Structure formats: C-alpha cells, structure tokens
CSV table of C-alpha atoms in Angstrom, one decimal:
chain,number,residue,atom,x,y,z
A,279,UNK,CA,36.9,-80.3,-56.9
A,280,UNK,CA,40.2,-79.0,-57.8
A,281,UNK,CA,43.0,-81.5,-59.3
A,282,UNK,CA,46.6,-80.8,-60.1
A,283,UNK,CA,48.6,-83.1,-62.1
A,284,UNK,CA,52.6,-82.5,-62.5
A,285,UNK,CA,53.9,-84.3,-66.1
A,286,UNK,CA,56.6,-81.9,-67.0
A,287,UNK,CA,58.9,-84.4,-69.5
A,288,UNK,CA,58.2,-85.6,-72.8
A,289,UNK,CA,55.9,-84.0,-75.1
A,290,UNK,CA,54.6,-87.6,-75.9
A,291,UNK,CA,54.6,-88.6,-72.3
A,292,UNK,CA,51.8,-85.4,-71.5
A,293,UNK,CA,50.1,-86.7,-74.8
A,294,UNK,CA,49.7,-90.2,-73.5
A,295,UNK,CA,48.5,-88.2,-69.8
A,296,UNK,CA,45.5,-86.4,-72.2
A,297,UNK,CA,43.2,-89.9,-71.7
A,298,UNK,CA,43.9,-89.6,-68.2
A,299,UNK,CA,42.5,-85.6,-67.7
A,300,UNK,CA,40.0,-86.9,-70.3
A,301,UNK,CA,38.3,-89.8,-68.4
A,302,UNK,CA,38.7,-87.6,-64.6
A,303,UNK,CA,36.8,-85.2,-66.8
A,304,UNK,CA,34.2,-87.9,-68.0
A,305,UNK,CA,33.4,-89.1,-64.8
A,306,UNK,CA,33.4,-85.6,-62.7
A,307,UNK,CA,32.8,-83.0,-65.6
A,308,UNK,CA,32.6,-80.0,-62.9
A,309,UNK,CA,36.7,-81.2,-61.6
A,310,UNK,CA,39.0,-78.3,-62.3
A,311,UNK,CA,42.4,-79.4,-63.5
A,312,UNK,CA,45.7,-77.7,-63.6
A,313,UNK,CA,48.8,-79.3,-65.4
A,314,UNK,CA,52.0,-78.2,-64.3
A,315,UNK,CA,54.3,-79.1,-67.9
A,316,UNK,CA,57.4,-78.6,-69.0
A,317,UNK,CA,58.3,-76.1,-71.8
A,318,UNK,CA,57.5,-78.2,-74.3
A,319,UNK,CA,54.3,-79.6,-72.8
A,320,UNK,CA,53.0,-76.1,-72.9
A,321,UNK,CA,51.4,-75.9,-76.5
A,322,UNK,CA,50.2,-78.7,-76.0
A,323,UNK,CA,48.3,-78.1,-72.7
A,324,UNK,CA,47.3,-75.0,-73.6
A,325,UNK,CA,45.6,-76.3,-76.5
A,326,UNK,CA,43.3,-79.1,-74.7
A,327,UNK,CA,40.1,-77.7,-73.6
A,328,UNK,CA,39.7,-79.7,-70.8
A,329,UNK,CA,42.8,-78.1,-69.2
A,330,UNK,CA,41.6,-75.0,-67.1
A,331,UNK,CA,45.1,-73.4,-66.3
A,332,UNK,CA,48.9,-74.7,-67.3
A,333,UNK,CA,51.9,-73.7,-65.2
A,334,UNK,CA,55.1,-74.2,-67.0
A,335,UNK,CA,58.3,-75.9,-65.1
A,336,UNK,CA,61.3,-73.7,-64.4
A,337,UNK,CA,64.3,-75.3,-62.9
A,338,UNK,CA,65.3,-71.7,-61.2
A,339,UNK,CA,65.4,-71.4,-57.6
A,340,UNK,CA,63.1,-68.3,-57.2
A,341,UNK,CA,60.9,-69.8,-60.4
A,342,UNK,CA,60.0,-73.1,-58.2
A,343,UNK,CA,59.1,-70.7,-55.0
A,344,UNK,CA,56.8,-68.9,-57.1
A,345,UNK,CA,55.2,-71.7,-58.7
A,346,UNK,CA,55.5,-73.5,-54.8
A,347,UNK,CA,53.4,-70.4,-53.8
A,348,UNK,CA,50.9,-70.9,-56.8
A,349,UNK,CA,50.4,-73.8,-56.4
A,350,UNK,CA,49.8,-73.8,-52.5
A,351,UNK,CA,47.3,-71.0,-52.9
A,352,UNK,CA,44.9,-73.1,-55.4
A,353,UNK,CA,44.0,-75.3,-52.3
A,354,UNK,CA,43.7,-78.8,-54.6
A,355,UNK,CA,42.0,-81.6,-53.4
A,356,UNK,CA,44.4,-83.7,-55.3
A,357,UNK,CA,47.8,-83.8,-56.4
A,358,UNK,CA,49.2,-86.1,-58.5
A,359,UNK,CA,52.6,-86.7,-59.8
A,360,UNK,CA,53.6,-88.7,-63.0
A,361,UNK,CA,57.0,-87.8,-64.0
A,362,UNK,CA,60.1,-89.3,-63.2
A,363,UNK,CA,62.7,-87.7,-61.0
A,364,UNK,CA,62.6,-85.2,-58.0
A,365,UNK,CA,60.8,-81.9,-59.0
A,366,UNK,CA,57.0,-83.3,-59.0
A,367,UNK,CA,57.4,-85.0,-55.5
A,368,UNK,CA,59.1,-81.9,-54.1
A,369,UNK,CA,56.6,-79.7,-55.4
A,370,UNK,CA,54.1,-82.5,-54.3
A,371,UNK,CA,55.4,-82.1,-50.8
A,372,UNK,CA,54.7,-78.4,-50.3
A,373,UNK,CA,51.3,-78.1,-52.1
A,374,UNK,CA,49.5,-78.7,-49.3
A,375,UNK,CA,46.8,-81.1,-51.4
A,376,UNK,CA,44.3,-82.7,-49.6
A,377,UNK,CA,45.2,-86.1,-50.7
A,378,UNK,CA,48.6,-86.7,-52.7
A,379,UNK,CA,49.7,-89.4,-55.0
A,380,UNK,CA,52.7,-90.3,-56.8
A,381,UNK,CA,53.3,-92.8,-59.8
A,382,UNK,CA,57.3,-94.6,-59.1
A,383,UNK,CA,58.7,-96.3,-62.1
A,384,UNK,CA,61.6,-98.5,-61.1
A,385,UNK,CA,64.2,-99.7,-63.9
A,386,UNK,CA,62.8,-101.5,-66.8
A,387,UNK,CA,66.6,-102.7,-67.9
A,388,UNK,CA,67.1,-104.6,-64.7
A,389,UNK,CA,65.9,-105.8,-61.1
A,390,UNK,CA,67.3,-103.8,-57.7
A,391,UNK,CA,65.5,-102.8,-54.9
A,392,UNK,CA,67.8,-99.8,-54.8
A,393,UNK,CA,66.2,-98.4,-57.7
A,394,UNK,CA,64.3,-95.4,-57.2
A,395,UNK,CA,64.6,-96.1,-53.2
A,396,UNK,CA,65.0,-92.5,-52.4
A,397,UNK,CA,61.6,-91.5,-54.1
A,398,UNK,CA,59.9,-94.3,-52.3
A,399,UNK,CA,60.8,-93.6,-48.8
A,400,UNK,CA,60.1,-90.1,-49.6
A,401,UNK,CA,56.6,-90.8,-51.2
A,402,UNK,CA,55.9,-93.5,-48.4
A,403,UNK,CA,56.7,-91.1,-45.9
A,404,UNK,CA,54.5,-87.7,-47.3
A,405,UNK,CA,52.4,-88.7,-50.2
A,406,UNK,CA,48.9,-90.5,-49.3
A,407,UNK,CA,49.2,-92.9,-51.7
A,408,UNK,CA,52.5,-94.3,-53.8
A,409,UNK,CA,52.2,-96.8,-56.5
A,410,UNK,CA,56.0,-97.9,-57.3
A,411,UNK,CA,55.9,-100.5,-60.4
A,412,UNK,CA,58.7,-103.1,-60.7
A,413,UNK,CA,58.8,-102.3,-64.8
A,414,UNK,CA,62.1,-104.9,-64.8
A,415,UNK,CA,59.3,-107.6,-63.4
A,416,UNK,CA,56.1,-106.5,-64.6
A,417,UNK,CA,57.6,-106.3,-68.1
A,418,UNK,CA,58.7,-110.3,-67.7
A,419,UNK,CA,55.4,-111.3,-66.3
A,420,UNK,CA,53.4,-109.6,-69.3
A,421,UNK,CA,51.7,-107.3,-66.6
A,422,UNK,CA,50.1,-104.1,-68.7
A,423,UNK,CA,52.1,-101.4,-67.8
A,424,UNK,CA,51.5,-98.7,-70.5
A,425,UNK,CA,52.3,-95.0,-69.3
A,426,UNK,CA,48.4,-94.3,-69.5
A,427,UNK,CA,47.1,-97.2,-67.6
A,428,UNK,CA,49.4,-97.1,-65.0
A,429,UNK,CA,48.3,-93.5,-64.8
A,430,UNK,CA,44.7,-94.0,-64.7
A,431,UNK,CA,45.9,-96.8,-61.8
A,432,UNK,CA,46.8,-94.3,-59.4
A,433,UNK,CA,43.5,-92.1,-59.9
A,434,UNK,CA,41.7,-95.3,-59.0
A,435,UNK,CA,43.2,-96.1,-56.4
A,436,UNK,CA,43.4,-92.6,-55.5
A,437,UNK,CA,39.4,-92.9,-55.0
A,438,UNK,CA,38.4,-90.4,-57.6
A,439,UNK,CA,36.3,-92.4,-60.9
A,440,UNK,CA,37.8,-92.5,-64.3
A,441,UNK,CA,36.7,-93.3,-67.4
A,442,UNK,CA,39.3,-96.3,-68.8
A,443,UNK,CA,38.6,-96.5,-72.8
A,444,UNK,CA,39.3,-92.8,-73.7
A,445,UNK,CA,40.0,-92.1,-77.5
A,446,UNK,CA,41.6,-88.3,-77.9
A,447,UNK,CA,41.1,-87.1,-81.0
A,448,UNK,CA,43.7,-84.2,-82.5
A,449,UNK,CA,43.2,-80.9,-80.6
A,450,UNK,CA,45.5,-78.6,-82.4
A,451,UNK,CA,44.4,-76.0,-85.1
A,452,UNK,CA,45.7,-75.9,-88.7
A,453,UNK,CA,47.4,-73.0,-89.3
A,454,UNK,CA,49.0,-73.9,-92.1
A,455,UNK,CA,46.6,-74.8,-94.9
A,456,UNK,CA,48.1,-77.4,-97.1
A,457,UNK,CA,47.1,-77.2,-100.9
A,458,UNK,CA,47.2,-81.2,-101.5
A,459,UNK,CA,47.4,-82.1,-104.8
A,460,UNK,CA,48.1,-85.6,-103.8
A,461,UNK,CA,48.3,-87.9,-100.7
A,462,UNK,CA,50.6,-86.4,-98.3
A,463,UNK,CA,53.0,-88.3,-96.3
A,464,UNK,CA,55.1,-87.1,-93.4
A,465,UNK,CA,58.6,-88.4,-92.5
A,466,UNK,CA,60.3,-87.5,-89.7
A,467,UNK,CA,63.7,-86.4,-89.6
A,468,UNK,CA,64.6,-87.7,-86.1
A,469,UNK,CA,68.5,-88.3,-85.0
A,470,UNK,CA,67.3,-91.9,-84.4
A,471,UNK,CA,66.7,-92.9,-88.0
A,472,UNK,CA,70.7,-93.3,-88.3
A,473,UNK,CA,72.5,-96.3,-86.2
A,474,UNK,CA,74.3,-99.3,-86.7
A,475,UNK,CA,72.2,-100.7,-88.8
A,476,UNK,CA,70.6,-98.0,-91.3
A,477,UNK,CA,72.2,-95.2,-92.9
A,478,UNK,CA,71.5,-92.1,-94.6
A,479,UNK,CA,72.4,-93.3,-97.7
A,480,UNK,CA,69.8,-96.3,-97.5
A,481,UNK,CA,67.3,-93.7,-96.1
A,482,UNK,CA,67.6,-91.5,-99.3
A,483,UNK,CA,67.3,-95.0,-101.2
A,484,UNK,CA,64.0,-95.0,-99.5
A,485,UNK,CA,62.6,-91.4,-100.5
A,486,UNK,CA,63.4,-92.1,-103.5
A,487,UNK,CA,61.7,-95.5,-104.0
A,488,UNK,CA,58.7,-93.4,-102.4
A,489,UNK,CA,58.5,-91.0,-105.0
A,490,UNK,CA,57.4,-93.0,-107.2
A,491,UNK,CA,54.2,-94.0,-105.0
A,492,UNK,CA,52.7,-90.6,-106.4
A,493,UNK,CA,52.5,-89.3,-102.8
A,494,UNK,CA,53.9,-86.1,-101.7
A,495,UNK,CA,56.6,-86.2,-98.7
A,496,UNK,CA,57.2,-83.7,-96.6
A,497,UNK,CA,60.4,-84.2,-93.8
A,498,UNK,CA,59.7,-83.0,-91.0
A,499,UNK,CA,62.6,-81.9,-88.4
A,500,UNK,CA,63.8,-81.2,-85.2
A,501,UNK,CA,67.3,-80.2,-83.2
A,502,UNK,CA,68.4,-84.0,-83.6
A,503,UNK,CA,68.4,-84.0,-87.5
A,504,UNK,CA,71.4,-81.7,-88.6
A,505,UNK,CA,73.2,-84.0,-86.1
A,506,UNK,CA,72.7,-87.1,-88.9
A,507,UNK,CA,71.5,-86.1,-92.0
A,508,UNK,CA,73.7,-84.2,-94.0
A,509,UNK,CA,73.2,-84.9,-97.7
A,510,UNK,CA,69.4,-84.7,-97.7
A,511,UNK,CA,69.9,-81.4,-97.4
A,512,UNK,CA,72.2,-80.8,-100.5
A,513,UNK,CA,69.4,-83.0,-102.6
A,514,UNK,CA,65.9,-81.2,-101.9
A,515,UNK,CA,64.5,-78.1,-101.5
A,516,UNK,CA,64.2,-76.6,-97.9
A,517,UNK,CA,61.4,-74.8,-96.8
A,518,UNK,CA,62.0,-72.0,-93.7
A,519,UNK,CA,58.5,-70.7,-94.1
A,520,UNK,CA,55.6,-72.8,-93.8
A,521,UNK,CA,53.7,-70.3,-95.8
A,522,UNK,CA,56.2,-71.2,-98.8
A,523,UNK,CA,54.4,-74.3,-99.1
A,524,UNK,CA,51.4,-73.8,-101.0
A,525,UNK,CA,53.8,-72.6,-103.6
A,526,UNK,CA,55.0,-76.0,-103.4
A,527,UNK,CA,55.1,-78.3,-106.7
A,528,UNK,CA,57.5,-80.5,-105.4
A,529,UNK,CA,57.5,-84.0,-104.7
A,530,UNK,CA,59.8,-83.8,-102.0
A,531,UNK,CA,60.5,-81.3,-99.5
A,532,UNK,CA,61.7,-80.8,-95.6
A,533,UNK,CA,59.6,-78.5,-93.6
A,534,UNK,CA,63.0,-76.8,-91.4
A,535,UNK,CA,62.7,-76.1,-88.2
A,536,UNK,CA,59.0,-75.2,-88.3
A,537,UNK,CA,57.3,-73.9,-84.9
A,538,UNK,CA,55.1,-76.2,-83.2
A,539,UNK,CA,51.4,-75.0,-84.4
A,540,UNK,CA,52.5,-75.4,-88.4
A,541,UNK,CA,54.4,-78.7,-87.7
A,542,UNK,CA,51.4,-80.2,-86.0
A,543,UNK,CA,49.3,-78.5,-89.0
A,544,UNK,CA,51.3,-81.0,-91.3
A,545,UNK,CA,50.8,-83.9,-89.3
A,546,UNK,CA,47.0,-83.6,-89.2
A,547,UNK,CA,46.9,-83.0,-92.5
A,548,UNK,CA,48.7,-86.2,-93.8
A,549,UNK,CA,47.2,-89.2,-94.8
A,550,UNK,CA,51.0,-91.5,-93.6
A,551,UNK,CA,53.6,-90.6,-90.8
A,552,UNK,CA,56.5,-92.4,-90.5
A,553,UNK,CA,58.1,-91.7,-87.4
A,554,UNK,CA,60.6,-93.6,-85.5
A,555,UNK,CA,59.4,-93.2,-81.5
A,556,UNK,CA,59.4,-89.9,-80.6
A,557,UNK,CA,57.1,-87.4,-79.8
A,558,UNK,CA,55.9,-87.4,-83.4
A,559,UNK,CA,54.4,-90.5,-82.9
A,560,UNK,CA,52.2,-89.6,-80.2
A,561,UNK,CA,50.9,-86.3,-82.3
A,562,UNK,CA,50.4,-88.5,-85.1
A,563,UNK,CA,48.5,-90.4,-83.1
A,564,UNK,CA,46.0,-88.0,-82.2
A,565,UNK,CA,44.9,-88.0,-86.0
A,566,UNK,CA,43.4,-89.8,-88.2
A,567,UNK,CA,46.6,-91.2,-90.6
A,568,UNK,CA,48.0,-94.4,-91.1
A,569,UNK,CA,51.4,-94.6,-88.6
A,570,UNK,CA,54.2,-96.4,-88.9
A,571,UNK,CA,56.6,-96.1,-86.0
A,572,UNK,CA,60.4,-97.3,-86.0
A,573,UNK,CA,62.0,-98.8,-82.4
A,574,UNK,CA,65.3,-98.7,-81.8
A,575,UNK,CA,66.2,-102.2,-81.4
A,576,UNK,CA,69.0,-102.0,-78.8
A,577,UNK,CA,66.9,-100.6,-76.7
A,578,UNK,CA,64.5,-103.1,-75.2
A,579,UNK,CA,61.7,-102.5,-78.4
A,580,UNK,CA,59.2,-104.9,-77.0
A,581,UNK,CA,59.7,-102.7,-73.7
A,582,UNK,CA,58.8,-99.5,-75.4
A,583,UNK,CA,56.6,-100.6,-77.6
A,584,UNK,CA,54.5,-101.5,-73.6
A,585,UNK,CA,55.2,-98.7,-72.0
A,586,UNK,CA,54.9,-96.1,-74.8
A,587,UNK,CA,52.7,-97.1,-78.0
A,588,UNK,CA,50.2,-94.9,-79.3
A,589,UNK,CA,47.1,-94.9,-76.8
A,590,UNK,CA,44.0,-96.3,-78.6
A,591,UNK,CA,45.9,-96.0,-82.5
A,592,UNK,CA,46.5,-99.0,-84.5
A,593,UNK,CA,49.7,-98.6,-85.9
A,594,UNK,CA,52.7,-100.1,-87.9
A,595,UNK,CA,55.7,-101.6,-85.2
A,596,UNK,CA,59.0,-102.0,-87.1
A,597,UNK,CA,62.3,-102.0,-85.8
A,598,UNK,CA,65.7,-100.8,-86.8
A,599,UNK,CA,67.3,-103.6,-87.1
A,600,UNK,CA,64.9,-104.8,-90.0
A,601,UNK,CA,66.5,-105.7,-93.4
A,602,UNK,CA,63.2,-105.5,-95.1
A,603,UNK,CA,62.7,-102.2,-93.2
A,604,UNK,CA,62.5,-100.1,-96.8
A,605,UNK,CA,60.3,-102.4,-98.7
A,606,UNK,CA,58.1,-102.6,-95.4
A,607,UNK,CA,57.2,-99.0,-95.3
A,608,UNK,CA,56.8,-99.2,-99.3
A,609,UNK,CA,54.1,-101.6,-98.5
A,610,UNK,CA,52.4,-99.9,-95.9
A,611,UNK,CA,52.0,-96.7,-98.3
C-alpha cells in the first residue's frame, strides 16, 4: 500500500502531521508513505524514519508538472491533502490515487458558508472523501478540533486504521555538542515577543532577572527578530558559528541565524524553552524540556491554543497580554 500525504505549510503544522504518519505506520507497518512538504518541511521530513521519500513544493509552473508527473507515476492508493489553499487539491486532482481525501478548514474568526466554498465544491466534486470543519462553530461548541485529530479523522473515515495516542519523540541529530556547565535554557527570538503590550525593554528586564537563576540562556533566532529586537544585540555576545559555543563562558548569548540541524541541536539539548507559538514550539515539543509557550492575545489564544498546542506535551500557556508575564516564566524556571 502506497500513501501520499501533501502538508507543504508550517514547519509546526508537518510536526503536528508526524502522529498522523506515525499511527498509519502502527497500524499497517508495510504502508509506504511519501510527504510532499514545503521547503521548510524538508529537514524535517527527511529526518523521520518512517518517511520513505519527500518531494519538496515548488510554486513554478514547469516544477508542479514535474512533481504532477511524479507523483502520478507512484500509482498511490491514497492521497491525502492537509494544507490549506489550492496547490494540495490541484495536485490531488491529477494524481490519479485510488481513493482521495481532503481536510477543509473554514474560518475560525467568523461564521459564512462562503468560506472556503470554492475548495468544497471542488473536493465534493473529485475527491472521494471531504471533511470540511466549521472551525468558527466547532470552536464555540468545544468540539476537539486539534490540527492532528482532525487529521487522523480523515484517515478514519478514509477506511485505512490508525493508531490515535501517538507520542513522537525528537528525531533530529545533535550536531552541535553543547558543553553544559549549567542548565541550559532556550529563548526564542521570535518577531511576536514585541506588541502592544510587551516591549523589548521589559524583555531584556526579563533576561536579566533570569541570569540570576544560575541557568545558561541561549536566544535563539530567526528572519522575524532583527525586525524587533535591536538593543539585545548591542548588549550580548553573538555567536555566527555554532561551533564557537563550546568556547562559551557566558551567561548569555544569541545563537544568529543558525541552520536548522544546530538550532534543533540546542533545543534538544535544553532543559527550558520559552517560545511564543511558532514552530519552536512544536520542535521543543518533540523533546524532553519543560515549555512555556506565549499566545498572542488578539488573536483568538483560546483558538490556537485548540487548534495548535503541542501534540501529547504538557506545557506552560501564557499570553501576551499578561502583566505577571516576567515573574511567570521566573517561576516556571
């Protein structure tokens, strides 16, 4: 049995798809299955054993043929699409799977039939089955509509067995070898740290009231940080090279712009991660630290928090609208 799943977003979006491929895998352990992922999906695909081949989106016109014709020559018995938007139903379409499925999400900010309605008619019309979730009404009714259970839905219904209470443990290799002296905690430098209601200012307040926990922090980035902070930079040492670290003797650092194997290296390796929701959380929770995750609060937490929290993790919720929010995370270290 051959079984191609399309989830070419988010890099915590495929994370939270790993139970899904894991529990096919439980419950048919001789199913081949091929992920088609998006670039940033890749590394991460490419590192889960129980992924046989990875084909990596390209919005290019003569890339999609080619990946059409790839895809058309594997014969699958299934096809499933979990992404939002266009390109996984198209691609759906001319696969020529035995049975196709799609997953629709309709607005979670507010109720219209309209939403989505092209996509449905579509998937009504070609796909053998469509499951198209009301997220605006489910989310009011307290239905359970996580990203991974709705996922592991439409294999059920799709007639293929799954195995439900999947715990992924971290798949990536460390690289990078951290010399700990102490215990190590990871903050991440996302754009979304900075809003109306915190600044960078009250975030270096925050370092600094860490540093005298006796733990090491190392700041993590990505492209959204230079975008916010500023003055972090001007106050400790950057690190380029990841191999510069186990020179390292001080308290805090940021790890720049590392590539994806020694940035996920870090995160194994630390016993906190503070994160506000990104795809940090969801590699932090593939490891065994404690996580604390920050929601942006004008933007539907309790929503998120539904759709999106760390599959099978227990975790720390806060939100950014929290006055307490520093002396929270002091007392979850």
């Amino acid at each position: 049995m051959k079984i191609c799943i399309e989830r070419s977003d988010r890099m915590g979006d495929m994370i939270l798809t790993l139970p899904v491929i894991q529990g096919i895998k439980q419950k048919n352990p001789q199913a081949i299955i091929h992920v088609v992922a998006s670039k940033k999906n890749v590394n991460i695909c490419k590192q889960f054993s129980l992924i046989d081949k990875t084909y990596e989106k390209s919005t290019s016109s003569s890339s999609f043929n080619n990946l059409i014709k790839s895809i058309t020559a594997e014969k699958y018995d299934y096809y499933f699409t979990f992404s939002p938007g266009w390109f996984g139903l198209r691609l759906g379409f001319f696969s020529r799977s035995k049975f196709k499925s799609s997953l629709i999400l309709q607005s979670r900010y507010k109720s219209s039939v309209f939403s989505k309605l092209g996509q449905i008619i579509f998937s009504k019309l070609f796909y053998s089955l469509s499951l198209v979730v009301d997220r605006f009404k489910s989310l009011n009714t307290n239905n359970n509509i996580h990203q991974t259970k709705m996922m592991i839905d439409v294999i059920s219904k799709s007639g293929l067995e799954i195995g439900e209470n999947i715990k992924t443990e971290f798949i990536f290799s460390n690289v990078l070898k951290l010399n700990k002296r102490k215990p190590v905690c990871v903050i991440h430098l996302s754009s979304k740290w900075i809003n109306n209601y915190y600044s960078e200012d009250v975030f270096i307040d925050l370092l600094k009231l860490l540093e005298e926990r006796n733990i090491s922090i190392y700041l993590t980035s990505d492209e959204t940080t230079k975008n916010k902070f500023s003055k972090i930079f001007d106050i400790f040492p950057v690190f380029n090279n990841p191999k510069d670290l186990l020179k390292n003797n001080e308290n805090i650092i940021i790890c720049n712009n590392f590539d994806f194997e020694n940035w996920t290296s870090v995160i194994n390796q630390s016993d906190y991660v503070i994160t506000p929701e990104s795809g940090c959380t969801h590699i932090a929770s593939l490891t065994k630290c404690k996580l604390a995750v920050i929601y942006d609060s004008d933007n539907s937490p309790k929503n998120i928090k539904n759709e999106y929290a760390p599959w099978n993790k227990e975790y720390l919720a806060l939100e950014t609208n929290d006055k307490g929010l520093n002396q929270k995370l002091l007392n979850f270290i």
